[in-house]
Short mmCIF file of C-alpha atoms and ligand atoms in Angstrom, two decimals:
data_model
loop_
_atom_site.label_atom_id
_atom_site.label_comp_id
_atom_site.label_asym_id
_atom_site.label_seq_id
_atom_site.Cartn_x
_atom_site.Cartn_y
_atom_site.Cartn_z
CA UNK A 1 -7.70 24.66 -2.57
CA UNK A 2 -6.88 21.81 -4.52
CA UNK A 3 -4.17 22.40 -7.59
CA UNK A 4 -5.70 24.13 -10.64
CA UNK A 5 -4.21 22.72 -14.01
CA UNK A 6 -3.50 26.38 -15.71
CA UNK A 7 -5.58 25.89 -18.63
CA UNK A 8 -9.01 25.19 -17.13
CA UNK A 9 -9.95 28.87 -17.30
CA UNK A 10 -10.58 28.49 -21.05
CA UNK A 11 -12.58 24.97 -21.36
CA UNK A 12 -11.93 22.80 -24.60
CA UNK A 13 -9.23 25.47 -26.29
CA UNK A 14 -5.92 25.14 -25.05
CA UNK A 15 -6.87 22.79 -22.66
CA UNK A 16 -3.98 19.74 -23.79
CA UNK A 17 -1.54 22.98 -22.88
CA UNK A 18 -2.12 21.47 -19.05
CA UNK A 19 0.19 18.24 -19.71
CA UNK A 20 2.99 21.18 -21.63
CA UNK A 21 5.76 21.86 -19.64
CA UNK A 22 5.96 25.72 -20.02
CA UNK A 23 8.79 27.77 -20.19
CA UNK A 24 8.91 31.22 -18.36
CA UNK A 25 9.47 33.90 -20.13
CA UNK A 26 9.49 33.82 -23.94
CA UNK A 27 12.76 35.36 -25.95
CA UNK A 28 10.42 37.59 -27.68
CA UNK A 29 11.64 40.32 -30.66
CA UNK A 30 9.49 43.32 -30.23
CA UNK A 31 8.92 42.97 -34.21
CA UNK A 32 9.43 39.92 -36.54
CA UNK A 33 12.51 40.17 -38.41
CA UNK A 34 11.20 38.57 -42.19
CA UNK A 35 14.58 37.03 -43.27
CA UNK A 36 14.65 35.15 -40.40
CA UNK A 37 11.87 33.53 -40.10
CA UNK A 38 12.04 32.96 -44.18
CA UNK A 39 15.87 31.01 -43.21
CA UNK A 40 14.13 28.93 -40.39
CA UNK A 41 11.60 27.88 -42.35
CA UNK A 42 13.22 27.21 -45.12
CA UNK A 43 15.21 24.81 -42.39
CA UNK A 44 12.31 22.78 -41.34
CA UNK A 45 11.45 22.93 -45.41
CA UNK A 46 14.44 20.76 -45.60
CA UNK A 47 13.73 18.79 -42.99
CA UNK A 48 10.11 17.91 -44.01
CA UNK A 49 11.50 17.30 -47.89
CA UNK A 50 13.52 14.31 -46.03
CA UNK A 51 10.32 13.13 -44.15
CA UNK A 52 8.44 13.17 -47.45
CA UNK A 53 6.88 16.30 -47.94
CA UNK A 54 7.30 17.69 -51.14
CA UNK A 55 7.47 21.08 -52.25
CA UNK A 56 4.27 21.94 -53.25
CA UNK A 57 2.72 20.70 -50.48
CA UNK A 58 5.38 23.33 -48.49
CA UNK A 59 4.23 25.93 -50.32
CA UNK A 60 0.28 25.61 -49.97
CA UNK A 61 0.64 25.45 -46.41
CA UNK A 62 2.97 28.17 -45.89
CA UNK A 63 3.16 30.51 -48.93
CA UNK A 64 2.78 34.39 -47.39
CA UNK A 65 1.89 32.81 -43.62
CA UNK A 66 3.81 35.66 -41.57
CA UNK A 67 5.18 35.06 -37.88
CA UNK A 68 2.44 35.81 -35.49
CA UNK A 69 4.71 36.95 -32.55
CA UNK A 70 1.22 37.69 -30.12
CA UNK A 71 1.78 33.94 -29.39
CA UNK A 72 4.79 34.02 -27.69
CA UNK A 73 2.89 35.92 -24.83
CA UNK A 74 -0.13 33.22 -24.95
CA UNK A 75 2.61 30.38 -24.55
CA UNK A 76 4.30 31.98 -21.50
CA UNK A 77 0.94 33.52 -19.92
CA UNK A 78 0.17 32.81 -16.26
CA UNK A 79 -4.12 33.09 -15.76
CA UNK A 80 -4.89 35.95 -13.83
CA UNK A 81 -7.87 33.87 -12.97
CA UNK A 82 -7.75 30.52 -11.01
CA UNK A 83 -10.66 28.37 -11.95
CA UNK A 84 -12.10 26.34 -8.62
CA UNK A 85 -12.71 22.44 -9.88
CA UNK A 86 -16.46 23.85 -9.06
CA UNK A 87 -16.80 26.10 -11.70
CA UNK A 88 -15.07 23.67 -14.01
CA UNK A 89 -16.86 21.45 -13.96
CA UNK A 90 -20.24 23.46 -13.68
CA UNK A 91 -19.73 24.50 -17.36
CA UNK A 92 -18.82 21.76 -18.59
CA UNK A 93 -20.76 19.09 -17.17
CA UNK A 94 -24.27 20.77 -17.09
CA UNK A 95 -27.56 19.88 -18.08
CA UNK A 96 -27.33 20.94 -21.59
CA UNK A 97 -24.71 19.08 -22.18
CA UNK A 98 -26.05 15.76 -20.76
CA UNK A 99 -28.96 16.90 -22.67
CA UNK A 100 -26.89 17.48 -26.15
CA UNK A 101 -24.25 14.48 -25.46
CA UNK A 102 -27.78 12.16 -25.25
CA UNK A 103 -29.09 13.68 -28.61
CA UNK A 104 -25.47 12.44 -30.04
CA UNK A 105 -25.61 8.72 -28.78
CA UNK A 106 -28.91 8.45 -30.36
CA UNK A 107 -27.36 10.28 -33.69
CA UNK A 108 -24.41 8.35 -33.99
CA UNK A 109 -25.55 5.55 -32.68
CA UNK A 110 -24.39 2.84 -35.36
CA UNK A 111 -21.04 4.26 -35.51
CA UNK A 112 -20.96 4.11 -32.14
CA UNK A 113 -21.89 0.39 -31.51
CA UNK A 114 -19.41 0.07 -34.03
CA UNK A 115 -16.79 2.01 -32.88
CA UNK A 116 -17.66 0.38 -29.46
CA UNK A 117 -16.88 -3.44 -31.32
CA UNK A 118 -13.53 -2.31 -32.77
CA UNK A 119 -12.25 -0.46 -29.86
CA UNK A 120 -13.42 -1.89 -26.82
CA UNK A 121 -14.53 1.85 -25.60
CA UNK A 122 -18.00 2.60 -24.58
CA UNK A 123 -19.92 5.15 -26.36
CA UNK A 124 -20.73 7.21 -23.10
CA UNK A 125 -17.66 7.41 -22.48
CA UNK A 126 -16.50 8.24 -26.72
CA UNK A 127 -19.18 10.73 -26.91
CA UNK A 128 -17.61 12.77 -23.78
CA UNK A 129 -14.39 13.21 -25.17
CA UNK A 130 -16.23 14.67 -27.89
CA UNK A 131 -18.44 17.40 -25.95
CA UNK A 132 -15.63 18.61 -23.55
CA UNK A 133 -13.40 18.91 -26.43
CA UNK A 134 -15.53 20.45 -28.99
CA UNK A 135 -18.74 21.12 -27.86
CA UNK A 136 -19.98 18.05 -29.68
CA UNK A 137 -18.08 19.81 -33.02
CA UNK A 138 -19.47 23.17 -32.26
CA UNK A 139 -16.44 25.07 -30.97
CA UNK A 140 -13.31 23.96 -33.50
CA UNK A 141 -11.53 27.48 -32.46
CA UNK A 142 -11.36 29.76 -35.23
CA UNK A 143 -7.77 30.53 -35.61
CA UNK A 144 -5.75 28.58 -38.43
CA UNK A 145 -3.27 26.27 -36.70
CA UNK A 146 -0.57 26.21 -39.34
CA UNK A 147 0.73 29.81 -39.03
CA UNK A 148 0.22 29.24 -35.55
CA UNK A 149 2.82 26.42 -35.44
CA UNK A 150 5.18 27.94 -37.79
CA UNK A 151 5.47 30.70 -35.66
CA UNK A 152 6.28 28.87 -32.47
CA UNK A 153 8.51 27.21 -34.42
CA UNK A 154 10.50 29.84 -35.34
CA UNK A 155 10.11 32.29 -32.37
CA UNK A 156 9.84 31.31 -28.17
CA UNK A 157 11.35 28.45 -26.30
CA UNK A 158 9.58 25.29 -27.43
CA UNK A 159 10.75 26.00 -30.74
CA UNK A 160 11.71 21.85 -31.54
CA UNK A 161 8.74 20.87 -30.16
CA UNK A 162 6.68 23.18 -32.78
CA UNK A 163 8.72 22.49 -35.55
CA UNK A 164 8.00 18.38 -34.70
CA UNK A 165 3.76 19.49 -34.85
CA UNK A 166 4.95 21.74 -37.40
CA UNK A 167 6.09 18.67 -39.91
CA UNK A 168 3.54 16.52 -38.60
CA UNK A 169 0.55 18.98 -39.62
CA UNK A 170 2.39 19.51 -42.77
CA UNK A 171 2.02 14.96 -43.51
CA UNK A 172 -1.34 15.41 -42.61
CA UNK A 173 -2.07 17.87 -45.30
CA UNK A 174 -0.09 15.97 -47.85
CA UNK A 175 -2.21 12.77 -47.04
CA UNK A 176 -5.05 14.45 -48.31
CA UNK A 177 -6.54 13.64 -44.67
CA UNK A 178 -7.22 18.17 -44.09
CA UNK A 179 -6.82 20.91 -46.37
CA UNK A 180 -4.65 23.60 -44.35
CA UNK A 181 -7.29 26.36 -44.46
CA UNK A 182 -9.41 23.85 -42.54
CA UNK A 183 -6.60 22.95 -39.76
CA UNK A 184 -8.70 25.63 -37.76
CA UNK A 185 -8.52 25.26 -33.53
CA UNK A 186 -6.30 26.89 -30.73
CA UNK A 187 -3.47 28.92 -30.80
CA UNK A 188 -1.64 26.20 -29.77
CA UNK A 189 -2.08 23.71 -32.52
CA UNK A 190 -4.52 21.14 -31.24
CA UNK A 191 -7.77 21.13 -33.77
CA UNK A 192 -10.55 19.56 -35.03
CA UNK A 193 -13.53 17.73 -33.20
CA UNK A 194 -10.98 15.64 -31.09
CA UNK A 195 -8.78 18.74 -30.79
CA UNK A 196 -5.68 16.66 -31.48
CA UNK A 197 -2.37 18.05 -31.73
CA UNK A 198 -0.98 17.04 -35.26
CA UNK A 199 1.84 14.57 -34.09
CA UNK A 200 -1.06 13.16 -32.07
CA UNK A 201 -3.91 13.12 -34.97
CA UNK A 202 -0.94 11.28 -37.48
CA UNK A 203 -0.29 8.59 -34.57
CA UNK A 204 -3.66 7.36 -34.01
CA UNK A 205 -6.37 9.23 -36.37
CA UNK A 206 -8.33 6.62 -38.12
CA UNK A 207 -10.50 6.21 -41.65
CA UNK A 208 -13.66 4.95 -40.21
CA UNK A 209 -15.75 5.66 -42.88
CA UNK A 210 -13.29 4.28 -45.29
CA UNK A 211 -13.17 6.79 -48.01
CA UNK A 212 -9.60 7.11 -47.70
CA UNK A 213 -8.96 10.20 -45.63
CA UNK A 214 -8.67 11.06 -41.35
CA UNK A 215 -10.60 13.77 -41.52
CA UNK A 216 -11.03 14.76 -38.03
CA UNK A 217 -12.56 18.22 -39.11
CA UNK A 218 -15.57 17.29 -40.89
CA UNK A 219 -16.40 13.23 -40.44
CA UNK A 220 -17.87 12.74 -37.65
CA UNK A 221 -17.57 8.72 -37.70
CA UNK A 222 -13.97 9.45 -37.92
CA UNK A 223 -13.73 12.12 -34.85
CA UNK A 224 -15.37 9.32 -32.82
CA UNK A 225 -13.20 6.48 -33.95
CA UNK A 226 -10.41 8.26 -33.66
CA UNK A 227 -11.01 9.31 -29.72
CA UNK A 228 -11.67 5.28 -29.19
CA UNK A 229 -8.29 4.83 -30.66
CA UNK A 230 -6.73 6.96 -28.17
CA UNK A 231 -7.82 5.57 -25.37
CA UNK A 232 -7.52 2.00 -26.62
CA UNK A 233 -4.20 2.33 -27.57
CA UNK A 234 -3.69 4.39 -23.55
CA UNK A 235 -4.57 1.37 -21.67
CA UNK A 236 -8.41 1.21 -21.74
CA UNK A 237 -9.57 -1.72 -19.63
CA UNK A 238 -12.71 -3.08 -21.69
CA UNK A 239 -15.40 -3.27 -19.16
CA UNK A 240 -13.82 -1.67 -16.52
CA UNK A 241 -15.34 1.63 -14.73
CA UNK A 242 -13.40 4.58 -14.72
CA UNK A 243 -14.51 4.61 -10.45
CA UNK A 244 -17.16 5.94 -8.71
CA UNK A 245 -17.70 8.17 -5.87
CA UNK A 246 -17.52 6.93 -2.35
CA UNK A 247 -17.92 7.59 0.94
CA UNK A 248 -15.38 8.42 3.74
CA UNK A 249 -15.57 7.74 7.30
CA UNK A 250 -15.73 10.49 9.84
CA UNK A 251 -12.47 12.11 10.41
CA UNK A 252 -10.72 10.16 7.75
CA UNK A 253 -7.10 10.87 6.99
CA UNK A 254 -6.35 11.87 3.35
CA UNK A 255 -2.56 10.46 3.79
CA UNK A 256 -1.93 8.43 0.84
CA UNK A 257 -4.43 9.18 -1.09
CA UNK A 258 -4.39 10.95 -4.74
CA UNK A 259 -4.01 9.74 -7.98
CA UNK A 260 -0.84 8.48 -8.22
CA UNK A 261 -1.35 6.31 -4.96
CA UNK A 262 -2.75 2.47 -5.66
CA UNK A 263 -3.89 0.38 -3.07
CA UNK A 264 -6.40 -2.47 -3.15
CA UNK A 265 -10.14 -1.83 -2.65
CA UNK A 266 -9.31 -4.13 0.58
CA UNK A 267 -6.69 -1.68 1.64
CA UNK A 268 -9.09 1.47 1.23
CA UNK A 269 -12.35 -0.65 2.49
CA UNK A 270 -10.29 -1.58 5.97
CA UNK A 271 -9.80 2.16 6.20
CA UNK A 272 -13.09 2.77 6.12
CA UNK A 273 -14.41 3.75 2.66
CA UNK A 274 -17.64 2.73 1.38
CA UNK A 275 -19.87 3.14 -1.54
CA UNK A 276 -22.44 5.48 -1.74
CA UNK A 277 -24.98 3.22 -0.34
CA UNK A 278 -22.66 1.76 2.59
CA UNK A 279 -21.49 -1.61 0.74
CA UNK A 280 -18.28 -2.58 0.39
CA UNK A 281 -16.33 -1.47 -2.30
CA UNK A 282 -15.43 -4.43 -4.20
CA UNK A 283 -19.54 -5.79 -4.41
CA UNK A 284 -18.29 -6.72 -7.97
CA UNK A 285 -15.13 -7.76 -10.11
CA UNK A 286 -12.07 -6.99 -8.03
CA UNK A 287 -9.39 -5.15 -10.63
CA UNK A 288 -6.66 -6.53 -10.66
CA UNK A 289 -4.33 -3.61 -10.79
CA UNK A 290 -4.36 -1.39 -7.66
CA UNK A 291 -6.97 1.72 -7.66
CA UNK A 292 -6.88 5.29 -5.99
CA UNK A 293 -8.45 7.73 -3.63
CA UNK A 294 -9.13 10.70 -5.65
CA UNK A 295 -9.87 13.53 -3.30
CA UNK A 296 -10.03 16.42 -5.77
CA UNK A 297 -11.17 18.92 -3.35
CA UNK A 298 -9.91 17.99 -0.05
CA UNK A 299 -11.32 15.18 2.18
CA UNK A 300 -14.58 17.89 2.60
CA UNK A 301 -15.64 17.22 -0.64
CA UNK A 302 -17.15 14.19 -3.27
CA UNK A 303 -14.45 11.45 -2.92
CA UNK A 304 -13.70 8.92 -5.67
CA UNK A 305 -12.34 5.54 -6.12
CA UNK A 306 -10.59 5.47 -9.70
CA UNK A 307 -9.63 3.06 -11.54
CA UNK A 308 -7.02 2.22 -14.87
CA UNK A 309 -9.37 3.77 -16.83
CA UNK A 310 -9.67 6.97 -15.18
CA UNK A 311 -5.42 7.14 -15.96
CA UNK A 312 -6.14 6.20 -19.88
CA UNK A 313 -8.76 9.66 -19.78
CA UNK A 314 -6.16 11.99 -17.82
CA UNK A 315 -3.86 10.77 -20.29
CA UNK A 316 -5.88 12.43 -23.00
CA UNK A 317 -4.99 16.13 -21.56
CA UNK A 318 -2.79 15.41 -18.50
CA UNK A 319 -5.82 17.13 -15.66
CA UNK A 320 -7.40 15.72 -13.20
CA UNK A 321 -10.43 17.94 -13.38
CA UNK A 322 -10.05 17.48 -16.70
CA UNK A 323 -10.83 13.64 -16.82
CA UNK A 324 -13.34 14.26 -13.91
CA UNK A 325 -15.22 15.96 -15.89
CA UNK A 326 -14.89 13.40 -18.66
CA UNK A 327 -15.97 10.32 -16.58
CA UNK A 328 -18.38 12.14 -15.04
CA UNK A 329 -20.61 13.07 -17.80
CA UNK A 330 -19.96 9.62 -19.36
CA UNK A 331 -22.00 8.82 -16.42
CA UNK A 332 -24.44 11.62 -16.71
CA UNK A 333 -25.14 10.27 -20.18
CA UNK A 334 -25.79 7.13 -18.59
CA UNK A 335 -28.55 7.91 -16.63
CA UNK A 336 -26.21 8.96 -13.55
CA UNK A 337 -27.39 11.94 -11.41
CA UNK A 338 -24.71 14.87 -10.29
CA UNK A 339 -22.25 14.20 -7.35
CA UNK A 340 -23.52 12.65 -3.95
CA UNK A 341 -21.48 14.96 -1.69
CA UNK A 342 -21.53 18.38 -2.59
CA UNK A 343 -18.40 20.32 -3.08
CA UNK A 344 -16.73 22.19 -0.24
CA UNK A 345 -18.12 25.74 -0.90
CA UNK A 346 -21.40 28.16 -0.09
CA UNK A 347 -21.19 29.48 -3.75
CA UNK A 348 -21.28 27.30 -6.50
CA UNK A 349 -20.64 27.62 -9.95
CA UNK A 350 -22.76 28.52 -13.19
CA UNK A 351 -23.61 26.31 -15.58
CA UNK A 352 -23.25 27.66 -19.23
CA UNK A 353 -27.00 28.96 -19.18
CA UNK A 354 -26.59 30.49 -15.82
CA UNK A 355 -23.26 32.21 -17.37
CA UNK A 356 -24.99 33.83 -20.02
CA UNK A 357 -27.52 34.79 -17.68
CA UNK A 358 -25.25 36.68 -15.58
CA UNK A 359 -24.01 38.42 -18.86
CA UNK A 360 -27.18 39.40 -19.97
CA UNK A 361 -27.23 41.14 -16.58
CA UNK A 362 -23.95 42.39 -17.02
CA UNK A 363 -25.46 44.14 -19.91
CA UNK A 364 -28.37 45.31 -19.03
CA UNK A 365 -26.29 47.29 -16.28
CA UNK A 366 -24.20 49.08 -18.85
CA UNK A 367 -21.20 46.66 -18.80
CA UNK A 368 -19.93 46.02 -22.29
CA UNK A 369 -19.20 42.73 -22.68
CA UNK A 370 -19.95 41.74 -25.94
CA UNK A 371 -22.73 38.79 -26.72
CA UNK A 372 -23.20 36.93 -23.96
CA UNK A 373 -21.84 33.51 -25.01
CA UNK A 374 -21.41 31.36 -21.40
CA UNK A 375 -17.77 32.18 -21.75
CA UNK A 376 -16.35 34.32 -19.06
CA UNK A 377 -13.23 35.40 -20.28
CA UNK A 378 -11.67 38.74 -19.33
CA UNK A 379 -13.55 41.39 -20.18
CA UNK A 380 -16.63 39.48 -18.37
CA UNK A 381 -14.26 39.10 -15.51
CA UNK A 382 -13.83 42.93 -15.55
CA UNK A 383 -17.35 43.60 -15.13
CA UNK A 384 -17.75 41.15 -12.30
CA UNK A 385 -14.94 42.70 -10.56
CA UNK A 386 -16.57 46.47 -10.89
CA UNK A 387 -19.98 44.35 -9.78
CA UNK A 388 -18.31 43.06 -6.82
CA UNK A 389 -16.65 46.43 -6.12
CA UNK A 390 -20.45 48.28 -6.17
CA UNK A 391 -21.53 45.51 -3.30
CA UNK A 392 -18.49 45.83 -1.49
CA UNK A 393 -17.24 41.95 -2.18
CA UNK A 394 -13.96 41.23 -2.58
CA UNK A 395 -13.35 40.90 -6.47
CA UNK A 396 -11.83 38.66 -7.41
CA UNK A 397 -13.42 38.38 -10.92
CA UNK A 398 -14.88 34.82 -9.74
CA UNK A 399 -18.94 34.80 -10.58
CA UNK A 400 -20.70 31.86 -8.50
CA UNK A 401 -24.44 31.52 -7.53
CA UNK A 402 -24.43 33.93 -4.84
CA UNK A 403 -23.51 36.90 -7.56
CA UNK A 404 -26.34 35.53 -9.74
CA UNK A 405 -29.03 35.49 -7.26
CA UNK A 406 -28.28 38.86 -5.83
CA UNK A 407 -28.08 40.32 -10.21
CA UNK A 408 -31.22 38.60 -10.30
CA UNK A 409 -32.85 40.44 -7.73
CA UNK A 410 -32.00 43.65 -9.11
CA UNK A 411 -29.45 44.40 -6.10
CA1 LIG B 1 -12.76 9.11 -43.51
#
């Protein structure tokens, strides 16, 4: 089983919480004590007043906003449920979002070109970001990010680090880039179409429409730009690929391979990889920095050589499956099919359609679950688990193709 980053089980919503080194337990009050949290934000009031944040703009953010101490037990939260890279990227890579992401490089497709001029990033690769982060602006979370951070600010372990997002979302509201009320996204803090963190969205979030404000929420030009940005100011390599997948030799030896591991495409051609089609790896421009072996599921599965660029997009949220799923349906958008080696496994996973297709069966057999919305979270996972239970399968709460089929048939 290959590592799991611990956010994957809930796509595009706290995924950046991957790269977030956790603490264990939170110190958790059973109840809020008011006072206290009134003192410590009072505290970071000071501190913001000397960063330039004036009063007012205090008090519109934060006037009544009470702790929300619920959080503390999302921060410290283990998932019960360990996503394979499979199912990962089955939902988020599927054929209605190739299908969507297309519809958006035609839409945007000035911007874009533009965007592409200014930043040296390709749109493919732009417009990804986008749909694994936001479903192409659809899914912004609903939960307003400013109590949020003012809690964790106040309350749990990463209390410095909150109060830092904390002032920085607080700068972004007196810029006049976001009203507060429309800072809406995950628990965490990260929101808008980019899902940026705020220290991250007042680093590198760009005007690109030029009417004076970063707005992240609603502009779409500026979303866009703004993604290019990060990746051009990561590292991106112009003209580069991010990789591609390869193809390993009988019995080959995954020592030295992974992410962190460079070689030259000599090194990894002597050992015997080739691409897909049996050429030699570097058919083309040789990099000039050292590439990988990305093996995300074992030497069994779809093997990858990546490149700088492929570090620039795990730099974005700090998983490998993460930017996997990134390059890959850059690709898709491209023209690309799916994977030449399938992954290691007699059950694959759902895409997003075939998710809500399970639900509806889910409901139809009594389970209430709510509208079935492609997101297994756990109360789905409950109803697998009784599902799996009635066919005597192990359940484990994990819903693949085999679960489908046999739903499907009515058994
Ligand atoms: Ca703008």
């Amino acid at each position: 089983m290959p590592r799991i980053p611990r956010a994957v089980k809930r796509p595009w919503w706290p995924l950046w919480l991957a790269g977030l080194p956790l603490a264990a337990a939170a110190q958790a009050p059973a109840t809020a004590n008011p006072d206290e949290f009134a003192r410590c934000l009072a505290g970071i009031q000071a501190d913001a007043q000397r960063e330039g944040v004036s009063k007012a703009t205090f008090e519109r953010a934060l006037d009544g906003v009470r702790p929300e101490l619920s959080l503390l037990e999302l921060l410290d939260n283990q998932p019960e449920f360990r996503t394979p890279i499979w199912d990962y990227l089955a939902s988020l890579v599927d054929e209605e979002r190739v299908q969507d992401g297309r519809a958006m490089l035609a839409q945007w497709a000035g911007p874009l070109a533009e965007i592409e001029r200014r930043f040296g990033v390709d749109s493919a690769t732009v417009v990804a970001v986008w749909g694994v982060e936001s479903n192409f602006g659809r899914n912004l979370g609903r939960r307003q990010i400013i109590p949020s951070v003012a809690t964790l600010a106040c309350h749990g372990r990463r209390q410095s680090f909150f109060r830092g997002e904390l002032v920085a979302a607080l700068k972004i509201v007196q810029r006049g880039d976001v009203a507060p009320e429309q800072m809406l996204g995950s628990w965490a803090g990260a929101f808008g179409q980019t899902q940026f963190m705020p220290s991250t969205y007042l680093r590198l979030a760009v005007d690109f429409d030029g009417d004076g404000r970063r707005d992240l929420v609603n502009n779409v030009p500026d979303a866009l730009a703004s993604t290019a940005n990060f990746l051009d100011k990561g590292g991106w390599r112009t003209g580069q690929p991010w990789g591609f997948e390869v193809r390993l030799p009988e019995g080959f030896d995954a020592a030295g391979t992974g992410r962190r591991n460079k070689a030259t495409l000599a090194e990894w051609q002597s050992r015997g990889v080739r691409r897909l089609d049996g050429s030699a790896l570097a058919n083309g421009r040789v990099p000039s920095e050292g590439v990988a072996l990305l093996l995300p599921a074992g030497p069994k599965g779809p093997a990858f050589v990546v490149y700088r660029n492929f570090d620039v997009v795990f730099g974005y949220n700090a998983a490998e499956s993460y930017a996997l799923a990134i390059t890959h349906l850059a690709d898709r958008l491209r023209g690309g099919g799916p994977f030449n080696t399938p992954w290691p496994t007699d059950d694959a996973g759902l895409s997003r359609a075939e998710r809500r297709e399970l639900q509806t069966l889910l409901l139809a057999r009594g389970h209430a679950i709510g509208e079935a919305d492609g997101v297994l979270g756990t109360v789905s996972r409950a109803a697998i688990r009784a599902e799996q239970q009635r066919l005597g399968w192990a359940p484990d709460g994990r819903a693949g193709q085999k679960l489908l089929a046999r739903l499907r048939s009515g058994g």
